[in-house]
PDB file of C-alpha atoms in Angstrom:
ATOM      1  CA  ARG Z 329     132.520 -24.221 174.318  1.00 87.00           C
ATOM      2  CA  ARG Z 330     131.638 -20.322 175.916  1.00 89.00           C
ATOM      3  CA  ASN Z 331     135.575 -19.137 175.143  1.00 93.00           C
ATOM      4  CA  LEU Z 332     135.553 -20.405 171.553  1.00 91.00           C
ATOM      5  CA  MET Z 333     132.213 -18.793 170.854  1.00 92.00           C
ATOM      6  CA  ILE Z 334     133.133 -15.330 172.553  1.00 93.00           C
ATOM      7  CA  THR Z 335     136.408 -15.551 170.437  1.00 93.00           C
ATOM      8  CA  MET Z 336     135.039 -15.824 167.468  1.00 92.00           C
ATOM      9  CA  ILE Z 337     132.335 -13.326 167.846  1.00 92.00           C
ATOM     10  CA  LEU Z 338     135.179 -11.099 168.667  1.00 92.00           C
ATOM     11  CA  GLY Z 339     137.097 -12.174 165.785  1.00 91.00           C
ATOM     12  CA  GLY Z 340     133.947 -11.067 163.575  1.00 89.00           C
ATOM     13  CA  LEU Z 341     133.849  -7.751 165.498  1.00 87.00           C
ATOM     14  CA  TRP Z 342     137.547  -7.405 164.415  1.00 88.00           C
ATOM     15  CA  HIS Z 343     136.267  -7.831 160.822  1.00 86.00           C
ATOM     16  CA  GLY Z 344     133.905  -4.672 160.780  1.00 82.00           C
ATOM     17  CA  ALA Z 345     132.053  -2.947 163.615  1.00 83.00           C
ATOM     18  CA  ALA Z 346     128.569  -4.119 161.758  1.00 87.00           C
ATOM     19  CA  TRP Z 347     125.992  -7.001 162.621  1.00 89.00           C
ATOM     20  CA  PRO Z 348     127.055  -8.959 159.319  1.00 91.00           C
ATOM     21  CA  PHE Z 349     130.687  -9.343 161.053  1.00 92.00           C
ATOM     22  CA  VAL Z 350     129.271 -10.762 164.404  1.00 93.00           C
ATOM     23  CA  ILE Z 351     126.737 -12.867 163.045  1.00 94.00           C
ATOM     24  CA  TRP Z 352     129.415 -14.300 160.766  1.00 93.00           C
ATOM     25  CA  GLY Z 353     131.973 -14.405 163.720  1.00 94.00           C
ATOM     26  CA  GLY Z 354     129.099 -16.306 165.669  1.00 95.00           C
ATOM     27  CA  TYR Z 355     128.541 -18.630 163.042  1.00 96.00           C
ATOM     28  CA  GLN Z 356     132.344 -19.900 162.767  1.00 95.00           C
ATOM     29  CA  GLY Z 357     131.972 -20.343 166.117  1.00 95.00           C
ATOM     30  CA  LEU Z 358     129.105 -22.413 166.122  1.00 96.00           C
ATOM     31  CA  LEU Z 359     130.947 -24.679 163.036  1.00 95.00           C
ATOM     32  CA  LEU Z 360     133.839 -24.964 165.683  1.00 94.00           C
ATOM     33  CA  VAL Z 361     131.824 -26.055 168.812  1.00 94.00           C
ATOM     34  CA  VAL Z 362     129.818 -28.620 166.795  1.00 93.00           C
ATOM     35  CA  HIS Z 363     132.820 -29.866 165.078  1.00 90.00           C
ATOM     36  CA  LYS Z 364     134.563 -30.672 168.252  1.00 91.00           C
ATOM     37  CA  ASP Z 365     131.028 -32.332 170.025  1.00 89.00           C
ATOM     38  CA  LEU Z 366     131.261 -34.547 166.874  1.00 83.00           C
ATOM     39  CA  VAL Z 367     134.913 -35.262 167.086  1.00 80.00           C
ATOM     40  CA  ALA Z 368     133.631 -36.289 170.932  1.00 83.00           C
ATOM     41  CA  LEU Z 369     131.251 -38.228 169.951  1.00 79.00           C
ATOM     42  CA  TRP Z 370     132.835 -40.129 167.029  1.00 77.00           C
ATOM     43  CA  ASN Z 371     135.874 -40.855 169.697  1.00 77.00           C
ATOM     44  CA  ARG Z 372     133.240 -42.010 172.343  1.00 78.00           C
ATOM     45  CA  CYS Z 373     131.831 -44.323 169.750  1.00 77.00           C
ATOM     46  CA  GLY Z 374     133.898 -47.399 168.108  1.00 69.00           C
ATOM     47  CA  TRP Z 375     131.403 -47.762 165.216  1.00 67.00           C
ATOM     48  CA  ALA Z 376     131.305 -44.054 164.817  1.00 68.00           C
ATOM     49  CA  ALA Z 377     134.937 -43.697 164.510  1.00 66.00           C
ATOM     50  CA  LYS Z 378     135.542 -46.094 161.613  1.00 69.00           C
ATOM     51  CA  LEU Z 379     132.716 -44.683 160.032  1.00 71.00           C
ATOM     52  CA  ALA Z 380     134.043 -41.555 160.177  1.00 69.00           C
ATOM     53  CA  GLY Z 381     137.042 -42.659 158.707  1.00 69.00           C
ATOM     54  CA  SER Z 382     135.770 -44.268 155.799  1.00 75.00           C
ATOM     55  CA  PRO Z 383     136.441 -42.629 152.112  1.00 80.00           C
ATOM     56  CA  LEU Z 384     132.743 -42.151 151.624  1.00 83.00           C
ATOM     57  CA  THR Z 385     132.248 -40.131 154.751  1.00 80.00           C
ATOM     58  CA  ARG Z 386     135.329 -38.260 154.418  1.00 80.00           C
ATOM     59  CA  ALA Z 387     134.230 -36.966 150.811  1.00 86.00           C
ATOM     60  CA  CYS Z 388     130.493 -36.503 152.012  1.00 87.00           C
ATOM     61  CA  SER Z 389     132.334 -34.436 155.260  1.00 86.00           C
ATOM     62  CA  TRP Z 390     134.336 -32.232 152.671  1.00 87.00           C
ATOM     63  CA  LEU Z 391     131.587 -31.599 150.507  1.00 92.00           C
ATOM     64  CA  VAL Z 392     129.179 -30.556 153.551  1.00 92.00           C
ATOM     65  CA  MET Z 393     131.815 -28.165 155.237  1.00 92.00           C
ATOM     66  CA  PHE Z 394     132.584 -26.469 151.530  1.00 93.00           C
ATOM     67  CA  HIS Z 395     129.014 -25.428 151.463  1.00 94.00           C
ATOM     68  CA  LEU Z 396     128.918 -24.180 155.196  1.00 95.00           C
ATOM     69  CA  THR Z 397     132.486 -21.982 154.388  1.00 93.00           C
ATOM     70  CA  CYS Z 398     130.580 -20.659 151.634  1.00 92.00           C
ATOM     71  CA  TYR Z 399     127.377 -19.889 153.437  1.00 94.00           C
ATOM     72  CA  GLY Z 400     129.854 -18.129 156.047  1.00 94.00           C
ATOM     73  CA  TRP Z 401     131.433 -16.257 153.197  1.00 93.00           C
ATOM     74  CA  LEU Z 402     128.111 -15.217 152.337  1.00 93.00           C
ATOM     75  CA  ILE Z 403     127.270 -13.566 155.380  1.00 93.00           C
ATOM     76  CA  PHE Z 404     130.638 -12.800 155.571  1.00 92.00           C
ATOM     77  CA  ARG Z 405     130.405 -10.464 152.293  1.00 89.00           C
ATOM     78  CA  SER Z 406     126.381  -9.298 153.236  1.00 90.00           C
ATOM     79  CA  ARG Z 407     126.333  -5.538 153.954  1.00 90.00           C
ATOM     80  CA  SER Z 408     123.045  -5.913 156.141  1.00 92.00           C
ATOM     81  CA  LEU Z 409     120.900  -8.200 158.522  1.00 91.00           C
ATOM     82  CA  ASP Z 410     118.459  -7.570 155.379  1.00 93.00           C
ATOM     83  CA  GLN Z 411     120.691  -8.796 153.221  1.00 92.00           C
ATOM     84  CA  ILE Z 412     122.013 -12.232 154.678  1.00 93.00           C
ATOM     85  CA  VAL Z 413     118.116 -12.860 154.927  1.00 92.00           C
ATOM     86  CA  ASP Z 414     117.536 -11.789 151.212  1.00 91.00           C
ATOM     87  CA  PHE Z 415     120.559 -14.040 150.397  1.00 88.00           C
ATOM     88  CA  THR Z 416     119.685 -17.248 152.643  1.00 90.00           C
ATOM     89  CA  GLY Z 417     116.307 -16.975 151.097  1.00 89.00           C
ATOM     90  CA  ARG Z 418     116.989 -16.785 147.879  1.00 85.00           C
ATOM     91  CA  LEU Z 419     119.921 -19.891 148.096  1.00 85.00           C
ATOM     92  CA  LEU Z 420     116.995 -22.027 149.909  1.00 86.00           C
ATOM     93  CA  THR Z 421     113.996 -21.355 147.331  1.00 85.00           C
ATOM     94  CA  ARG Z 422     114.566 -19.490 144.252  1.00 71.00           C
ATOM     95  CA  TRP Z 423     117.560 -20.861 142.517  1.00 68.00           C
ATOM     96  CA  SER Z 424     118.244 -22.124 138.679  1.00 71.00           C
ATOM     97  CA  VAL Z 425     120.694 -22.497 136.576  1.00 67.00           C
ATOM     98  CA  GLU Z 426     120.260 -21.609 132.639  1.00 69.00           C
ATOM     99  CA  PRO Z 427     122.011 -23.183 130.552  1.00 69.00           C
ATOM    100  CA  THR Z 428     123.293 -20.507 128.994  1.00 70.00           C
ATOM    101  CA  THR Z 429     124.630 -19.554 132.535  1.00 69.00           C
ATOM    102  CA  ALA Z 430     125.951 -22.679 133.258  1.00 68.00           C
ATOM    103  CA  GLY Z 431     127.957 -23.121 130.251  1.00 72.00           C
ATOM    104  CA  VAL Z 432     129.236 -19.800 130.674  1.00 75.00           C
ATOM    105  CA  TYR Z 433     130.815 -20.688 134.388  1.00 75.00           C
ATOM    106  CA  LEU Z 434     131.122 -24.741 133.599  1.00 77.00           C
ATOM    107  CA  ARG Z 435     133.834 -24.438 130.652  1.00 77.00           C
ATOM    108  CA  PRO Z 436     136.400 -22.300 132.101  1.00 78.00           C
ATOM    109  CA  LEU Z 437     136.195 -24.559 135.488  1.00 79.00           C
ATOM    110  CA  LEU Z 438     136.625 -27.241 134.358  1.00 81.00           C
ATOM    111  CA  LEU Z 439     139.352 -26.381 132.014  1.00 80.00           C
ATOM    112  CA  CYS Z 440     141.140 -24.799 134.781  1.00 79.00           C
ATOM    113  CA  ALA Z 441     140.098 -27.408 137.681  1.00 83.00           C
ATOM    114  CA  VAL Z 442     140.747 -30.655 135.420  1.00 86.00           C
ATOM    115  CA  PRO Z 443     144.740 -30.182 135.130  1.00 84.00           C
ATOM    116  CA  PHE Z 444     145.150 -29.909 138.575  1.00 84.00           C
ATOM    117  CA  LEU Z 445     142.780 -32.424 139.219  1.00 87.00           C
ATOM    118  CA  VAL Z 446     144.734 -34.841 137.113  1.00 88.00           C
ATOM    119  CA  LEU Z 447     148.076 -33.671 138.669  1.00 86.00           C
ATOM    120  CA  ASP Z 448     146.371 -34.559 141.921  1.00 87.00           C
ATOM    121  CA  VAL Z 449     145.471 -37.872 141.128  1.00 90.00           C
ATOM    122  CA  TYR Z 450     148.684 -38.341 139.658  1.00 89.00           C
ATOM    123  CA  GLN Z 451     150.652 -36.975 143.020  1.00 90.00           C
ATOM    124  CA  ALA Z 452     148.280 -39.303 145.087  1.00 89.00           C
ATOM    125  CA  ARG Z 453     148.391 -42.430 142.840  1.00 91.00           C
ATOM    126  CA  ARG Z 454     152.444 -42.233 143.618  1.00 91.00           C
ATOM    127  CA  ALA Z 455     151.886 -41.200 147.470  1.00 91.00           C
ATOM    128  CA  ASP Z 456     154.127 -38.650 146.642  1.00 91.00           C
ATOM    129  CA  PRO Z 457     153.340 -34.641 146.572  1.00 89.00           C
ATOM    130  CA  THR Z 458     156.328 -33.681 144.688  1.00 90.00           C
ATOM    131  CA  ALA Z 459     155.989 -36.575 141.904  1.00 90.00           C
ATOM    132  CA  VAL Z 460     155.226 -34.062 139.026  1.00 88.00           C
ATOM    133  CA  PHE Z 461     159.068 -32.470 139.816  1.00 89.00           C
ATOM    134  CA  ARG Z 462     160.288 -36.012 139.068  1.00 90.00           C
ATOM    135  CA  LEU Z 463     159.209 -35.972 135.422  1.00 89.00           C
ATOM    136  CA  ALA Z 464     161.178 -36.190 132.469  1.00 93.00           C
ATOM    137  CA  PRO Z 465     162.241 -32.105 131.500  1.00 92.00           C
ATOM    138  CA  LEU Z 466     159.594 -32.237 128.485  1.00 94.00           C
ATOM    139  CA  ALA Z 467     156.384 -33.175 130.607  1.00 91.00           C
ATOM    140  CA  ARG Z 468     157.504 -30.803 133.501  1.00 90.00           C
ATOM    141  CA  TYR Z 469     157.769 -27.918 131.335  1.00 92.00           C
ATOM    142  CA  SER Z 470     154.880 -28.850 129.456  1.00 91.00           C
ATOM    143  CA  ILE Z 471     152.640 -28.893 132.451  1.00 88.00           C
ATOM    144  CA  TYR Z 472     154.220 -25.497 134.007  1.00 88.00           C
ATOM    145  CA  ALA Z 473     153.616 -23.655 130.469  1.00 91.00           C
ATOM    146  CA  ALA Z 474     150.013 -25.567 130.253  1.00 87.00           C
ATOM    147  CA  LEU Z 475     149.016 -24.097 133.819  1.00 83.00           C
ATOM    148  CA  PHE Z 476     150.731 -20.850 133.228  1.00 87.00           C
ATOM    149  CA  TYR Z 477     148.569 -20.370 130.077  1.00 86.00           C
ATOM    150  CA  LEU Z 478     145.491 -21.356 131.926  1.00 82.00           C
ATOM    151  CA  VAL Z 479     146.328 -18.601 134.223  1.00 81.00           C
ATOM    152  CA  LEU Z 480     146.767 -15.911 131.704  1.00 84.00           C
ATOM    153  CA  LEU Z 481     143.478 -16.959 130.013  1.00 80.00           C
ATOM    154  CA  PHE Z 482     140.917 -17.361 132.682  1.00 76.00           C
ATOM    155  CA  GLY Z 483     142.706 -15.570 135.326  1.00 74.00           C
ATOM    156  CA  ASP Z 484     141.073 -12.447 136.815  1.00 70.00           C
ATOM    157  CA  PHE Z 485     143.415  -9.199 136.407  1.00 72.00           C
ATOM    158  CA  GLY Z 486     140.989  -6.570 137.515  1.00 73.00           C
ATOM    159  CA  GLY Z 487     142.462  -6.087 140.641  1.00 68.00           C
ATOM    160  CA  THR Z 488     139.894  -5.359 143.211  1.00 68.00           C
ATOM    161  CA  GLU Z 489     140.332  -2.974 146.610  1.00 68.00           C
ATOM    162  CA  PHE Z 490     141.937  -5.335 149.453  1.00 63.00           C
ATOM    163  CA  ILE Z 491     139.348  -6.150 152.003  1.00 60.00           C
ATOM    164  CA  TYR Z 492     140.863  -4.977 154.799  1.00 60.00           C
ATOM    165  CA  PHE Z 493     141.499  -1.474 152.905  1.00 59.00           C
ATOM    166  CA  GLN Z 494     137.901  -0.653 153.735  1.00 58.00           C
ATOM    167  CA  PHE Z 495     138.485  -0.240 157.582  1.00 55.00           C
TER     168      PHE Z 495
END
């Protein structure tokens, strides 16, 4: 555990010589240590291993890990300790979704995500990750064109500086 934490904190420091990066590295290390401990606990308990493999548990685990990862990116992109505290406070206490804001972001997200989810379900049902490539050419090229159109319609082409160019 100690070596994992040291490695991750040094990895955070490698990203930048500022406290938010060190905290981010420590946060990533903590997530890894907790994960290792949970896996060890589940392996020792027979009932926990069965529970860990259930679809509901896996879905909840993915959801929790997604949010923990997003919080990690909040730490990573913060410019100071005060900003981390401020962002965390806002995240936990002062949040609301305005109907206009939700519509502005939800519609493009759904228009982009739903086709990919449909493809994913199709491939999962066939138990073949390359199932789309086996479709008739007209169906396959229609899918390619639709996805290309979605990228053109909703893609971010503004361009930002790559994060490591800042160092």
